[in-house]
């Protein structure tokens, strides 16, 4: 069964550009697992306890999510992530047709 994720990312203070660069790179790995980035939006400064970036990602199934999370190239980028991502929240969501 397919799934859709809403991924919210908070940047470490002063590391918004690093977070964006990391996400630029790591999101290119989605296609390997049959996933696709539907939307990606960024808050100008990520302040006021708001996420710096929000992504909507479609995946074919749980196995694809697991494979993406365990992708060796993604895991190799973990040190970059640790210095720029302060917090991540992931919600499973559903697409809603506009009225």
mmCIF file with all atom_site columns, C-alpha atoms in Angstrom:
data_model
loop_
_atom_site.group_PDB
_atom_site.id
_atom_site.type_symbol
_atom_site.label_atom_id
_atom_site.label_alt_id
_atom_site.label_comp_id
_atom_site.label_asym_id
_atom_site.label_entity_id
_atom_site.label_seq_id
_atom_site.pdbx_PDB_ins_code
_atom_site.Cartn_x
_atom_site.Cartn_y
_atom_site.Cartn_z
_atom_site.occupancy
_atom_site.B_iso_or_equiv
_atom_site.pdbx_formal_charge
_atom_site.auth_seq_id
_atom_site.auth_comp_id
_atom_site.auth_asym_id
_atom_site.auth_atom_id
_atom_site.pdbx_PDB_model_num
ATOM 1  C CA . UNK A 1 1  ? 0.000   0.000  0.000  1.00 0.00 ? 1  UNK A CA 1
ATOM 2  C CA . UNK A 1 2  ? 1.379   3.430  -0.951 1.00 0.00 ? 2  UNK A CA 1
ATOM 3  C CA . UNK A 1 3  ? 2.106   6.044  1.664  1.00 0.00 ? 3  UNK A CA 1
ATOM 4  C CA . UNK A 1 4  ? 2.569   9.787  1.805  1.00 0.00 ? 4  UNK A CA 1
ATOM 5  C CA . UNK A 1 5  ? 4.780   11.517 4.337  1.00 0.00 ? 5  UNK A CA 1
ATOM 6  C CA . UNK A 1 6  ? 4.884   15.100 5.523  1.00 0.00 ? 6  UNK A CA 1
ATOM 7  C CA . UNK A 1 7  ? 8.451   15.690 6.702  1.00 0.00 ? 7  UNK A CA 1
ATOM 8  C CA . UNK A 1 8  ? 9.153   18.759 8.824  1.00 0.00 ? 8  UNK A CA 1
ATOM 9  C CA . UNK A 1 9  ? 12.747  19.796 9.470  1.00 0.00 ? 9  UNK A CA 1
ATOM 10 C CA . UNK A 1 10 ? 14.148  22.335 11.920 1.00 0.00 ? 10 UNK A CA 1
ATOM 11 C CA . UNK A 1 11 ? 17.627  23.741 11.326 1.00 0.00 ? 11 UNK A CA 1
ATOM 12 C CA . UNK A 1 12 ? 20.376  24.084 13.878 1.00 0.00 ? 12 UNK A CA 1
ATOM 13 C CA . UNK A 1 13 ? 20.808  27.830 14.561 1.00 0.00 ? 13 UNK A CA 1
ATOM 14 C CA . UNK A 1 14 ? 22.857  29.399 11.798 1.00 0.00 ? 14 UNK A CA 1
ATOM 15 C CA . UNK A 1 15 ? 22.757  26.248 9.641  1.00 0.00 ? 15 UNK A CA 1
ATOM 16 C CA . UNK A 1 16 ? 19.749  26.874 7.395  1.00 0.00 ? 16 UNK A CA 1
ATOM 17 C CA . UNK A 1 17 ? 21.875  26.903 4.229  1.00 0.00 ? 17 UNK A CA 1
ATOM 18 C CA . UNK A 1 18 ? 23.593  23.677 5.295  1.00 0.00 ? 18 UNK A CA 1
ATOM 19 C CA . UNK A 1 19 ? 20.221  22.022 5.910  1.00 0.00 ? 19 UNK A CA 1
ATOM 20 C CA . UNK A 1 20 ? 19.042  23.066 2.447  1.00 0.00 ? 20 UNK A CA 1
ATOM 21 C CA . UNK A 1 21 ? 22.230  21.728 0.823  1.00 0.00 ? 21 UNK A CA 1
ATOM 22 C CA . UNK A 1 22 ? 21.969  18.440 2.693  1.00 0.00 ? 22 UNK A CA 1
ATOM 23 C CA . UNK A 1 23 ? 18.337  18.023 1.659  1.00 0.00 ? 23 UNK A CA 1
ATOM 24 C CA . UNK A 1 24 ? 19.210  18.902 -1.952 1.00 0.00 ? 24 UNK A CA 1
ATOM 25 C CA . UNK A 1 25 ? 21.576  15.931 -1.942 1.00 0.00 ? 25 UNK A CA 1
ATOM 26 C CA . UNK A 1 26 ? 19.670  13.366 0.112  1.00 0.00 ? 26 UNK A CA 1
ATOM 27 C CA . UNK A 1 27 ? 16.389  13.858 -1.715 1.00 0.00 ? 27 UNK A CA 1
ATOM 28 C CA . UNK A 1 28 ? 18.036  12.795 -4.982 1.00 0.00 ? 28 UNK A CA 1
ATOM 29 C CA . UNK A 1 29 ? 18.113  9.261  -3.532 1.00 0.00 ? 29 UNK A CA 1
ATOM 30 C CA . UNK A 1 30 ? 14.312  8.953  -3.411 1.00 0.00 ? 30 UNK A CA 1
ATOM 31 C CA . UNK A 1 31 ? 14.010  7.784  -7.014 1.00 0.00 ? 31 UNK A CA 1
ATOM 32 C CA . UNK A 1 32 ? 16.157  4.731  -6.301 1.00 0.00 ? 32 UNK A CA 1
ATOM 33 C CA . UNK A 1 33 ? 13.335  3.481  -4.106 1.00 0.00 ? 33 UNK A CA 1
ATOM 34 C CA . UNK A 1 34 ? 10.380  4.366  -6.310 1.00 0.00 ? 34 UNK A CA 1
ATOM 35 C CA . UNK A 1 35 ? 9.601   7.428  -4.208 1.00 0.00 ? 35 UNK A CA 1
ATOM 36 C CA . UNK A 1 36 ? 9.041   10.978 -5.365 1.00 0.00 ? 36 UNK A CA 1
ATOM 37 C CA . UNK A 1 37 ? 9.182   14.409 -3.852 1.00 0.00 ? 37 UNK A CA 1
ATOM 38 C CA . UNK A 1 38 ? 5.749   15.988 -4.348 1.00 0.00 ? 38 UNK A CA 1
ATOM 39 C CA . UNK A 1 39 ? 6.447   19.358 -2.723 1.00 0.00 ? 39 UNK A CA 1
ATOM 40 C CA . UNK A 1 40 ? 9.212   21.095 -0.848 1.00 0.00 ? 40 UNK A CA 1
ATOM 41 C CA . UNK A 1 41 ? 8.768   24.473 0.825  1.00 0.00 ? 41 UNK A CA 1
ATOM 42 C CA . UNK A 1 42 ? 11.059  26.476 3.028  1.00 0.00 ? 42 UNK A CA 1
ATOM 43 C CA . UNK A 1 43 ? 10.425  29.080 5.714  1.00 0.00 ? 43 UNK A CA 1
ATOM 44 C CA . UNK A 1 44 ? 12.639  32.101 5.205  1.00 0.00 ? 44 UNK A CA 1
ATOM 45 C CA . UNK A 1 45 ? 14.427  31.816 8.518  1.00 0.00 ? 45 UNK A CA 1
ATOM 46 C CA . UNK A 1 46 ? 12.967  28.801 10.301 1.00 0.00 ? 46 UNK A CA 1
ATOM 47 C CA . UNK A 1 47 ? 12.596  30.862 13.469 1.00 0.00 ? 47 UNK A CA 1
ATOM 48 C CA . UNK A 1 48 ? 9.847   30.999 16.070 1.00 0.00 ? 48 UNK A CA 1
ATOM 49 C CA . UNK A 1 49 ? 9.894   27.217 16.486 1.00 0.00 ? 49 UNK A CA 1
ATOM 50 C CA . UNK A 1 50 ? 8.620   26.794 12.951 1.00 0.00 ? 50 UNK A CA 1
ATOM 51 C CA . UNK A 1 51 ? 10.129  24.149 10.709 1.00 0.00 ? 51 UNK A CA 1
ATOM 52 C CA . UNK A 1 52 ? 12.725  25.499 8.311  1.00 0.00 ? 52 UNK A CA 1
ATOM 53 C CA . UNK A 1 53 ? 11.570  23.100 5.600  1.00 0.00 ? 53 UNK A CA 1
ATOM 54 C CA . UNK A 1 54 ? 8.515   20.955 4.892  1.00 0.00 ? 54 UNK A CA 1
ATOM 55 C CA . UNK A 1 55 ? 8.409   18.156 2.320  1.00 0.00 ? 55 UNK A CA 1
ATOM 56 C CA . UNK A 1 56 ? 5.653   15.942 0.964  1.00 0.00 ? 56 UNK A CA 1
ATOM 57 C CA . UNK A 1 57 ? 6.983   12.587 -0.219 1.00 0.00 ? 57 UNK A CA 1
ATOM 58 C CA . UNK A 1 58 ? 5.094   9.746  -1.914 1.00 0.00 ? 58 UNK A CA 1
ATOM 59 C CA . UNK A 1 59 ? 6.425   6.200  -1.555 1.00 0.00 ? 59 UNK A CA 1
ATOM 60 C CA . UNK A 1 60 ? 5.097   2.993  -3.069 1.00 0.00 ? 60 UNK A CA 1
ATOM 61 C CA . UNK A 1 61 ? 5.067   1.078  0.230  1.00 0.00 ? 61 UNK A CA 1
ATOM 62 C CA . UNK A 1 62 ? 6.700   0.486  3.630  1.00 0.00 ? 62 UNK A CA 1
ATOM 63 C CA . UNK A 1 63 ? 9.498   -1.532 2.018  1.00 0.00 ? 63 UNK A CA 1
ATOM 64 C CA . UNK A 1 64 ? 10.455  1.486  -0.103 1.00 0.00 ? 64 UNK A CA 1
ATOM 65 C CA . UNK A 1 65 ? 10.554  3.704  2.993  1.00 0.00 ? 65 UNK A CA 1
ATOM 66 C CA . UNK A 1 66 ? 12.705  1.172  4.813  1.00 0.00 ? 66 UNK A CA 1
ATOM 67 C CA . UNK A 1 67 ? 15.046  0.854  1.829  1.00 0.00 ? 67 UNK A CA 1
ATOM 68 C CA . UNK A 1 68 ? 15.388  4.650  1.578  1.00 0.00 ? 68 UNK A CA 1
ATOM 69 C CA . UNK A 1 69 ? 16.119  4.985  5.301  1.00 0.00 ? 69 UNK A CA 1
ATOM 70 C CA . UNK A 1 70 ? 18.793  2.264  5.028  1.00 0.00 ? 70 UNK A CA 1
ATOM 71 C CA . UNK A 1 71 ? 20.272  3.462  1.730  1.00 0.00 ? 71 UNK A CA 1
ATOM 72 C CA . UNK A 1 72 ? 24.070  3.339  2.175  1.00 0.00 ? 72 UNK A CA 1
ATOM 73 C CA . UNK A 1 73 ? 24.546  6.695  0.460  1.00 0.00 ? 73 UNK A CA 1
ATOM 74 C CA . UNK A 1 74 ? 21.958  8.266  2.765  1.00 0.00 ? 74 UNK A CA 1
ATOM 75 C CA . UNK A 1 75 ? 23.637  6.764  5.807  1.00 0.00 ? 75 UNK A CA 1
ATOM 76 C CA . UNK A 1 76 ? 27.008  8.060  4.602  1.00 0.00 ? 76 UNK A CA 1
ATOM 77 C CA . UNK A 1 77 ? 25.560  11.601 4.711  1.00 0.00 ? 77 UNK A CA 1
ATOM 78 C CA . UNK A 1 78 ? 24.600  11.256 8.398  1.00 0.00 ? 78 UNK A CA 1
ATOM 79 C CA . UNK A 1 79 ? 27.507  13.389 9.664  1.00 0.00 ? 79 UNK A CA 1
ATOM 80 C CA . UNK A 1 80 ? 26.308  16.286 7.486  1.00 0.00 ? 80 UNK A CA 1
ATOM 81 C CA . UNK A 1 81 ? 22.780  15.845 8.801  1.00 0.00 ? 81 UNK A CA 1
ATOM 82 C CA . UNK A 1 82 ? 23.878  15.841 12.433 1.00 0.00 ? 82 UNK A CA 1
ATOM 83 C CA . UNK A 1 83 ? 25.424  19.318 12.197 1.00 0.00 ? 83 UNK A CA 1
ATOM 84 C CA . UNK A 1 84 ? 22.513  21.039 10.461 1.00 0.00 ? 84 UNK A CA 1
ATOM 85 C CA . UNK A 1 85 ? 19.228  19.293 11.370 1.00 0.00 ? 85 UNK A CA 1
ATOM 86 C CA . UNK A 1 86 ? 18.103  20.058 14.909 1.00 0.00 ? 86 UNK A CA 1
ATOM 87 C CA . UNK A 1 87 ? 14.792  18.206 14.756 1.00 0.00 ? 87 UNK A CA 1
ATOM 88 C CA . UNK A 1 88 ? 12.673  16.168 12.366 1.00 0.00 ? 88 UNK A CA 1
ATOM 89 C CA . UNK A 1 89 ? 8.991   15.289 12.591 1.00 0.00 ? 89 UNK A CA 1
ATOM 90 C CA . UNK A 1 90 ? 7.344   12.909 10.150 1.00 0.00 ? 90 UNK A CA 1
ATOM 91 C CA . UNK A 1 91 ? 3.588   12.537 9.762  1.00 0.00 ? 91 UNK A CA 1
ATOM 92 C CA . UNK A 1 92 ? 1.799   10.014 7.600  1.00 0.00 ? 92 UNK A CA 1
ATOM 93 C CA . UNK A 1 93 ? -0.772  11.975 5.636  1.00 0.00 ? 93 UNK A CA 1
ATOM 94 C CA . UNK A 1 94 ? -3.245  11.509 2.792  1.00 0.00 ? 94 UNK A CA 1
ATOM 95 C CA . UNK A 1 95 ? -3.695  13.556 -0.353 1.00 0.00 ? 95 UNK A CA 1
ATOM 96 C CA . UNK A 1 96 ? -6.985  15.455 -0.390 1.00 0.00 ? 96 UNK A CA 1
ATOM 97 C CA . UNK A 1 97 ? -8.534  16.489 -3.681 1.00 0.00 ? 97 UNK A CA 1
ATOM 98 C CA . UNK A 1 98 ? -9.244  20.211 -3.921 1.00 0.00 ? 98 UNK A CA 1
ATOM 99 C CA . UNK A 1 99 ? -12.885 21.218 -3.997 1.00 0.00 ? 99 UNK A CA 1
#
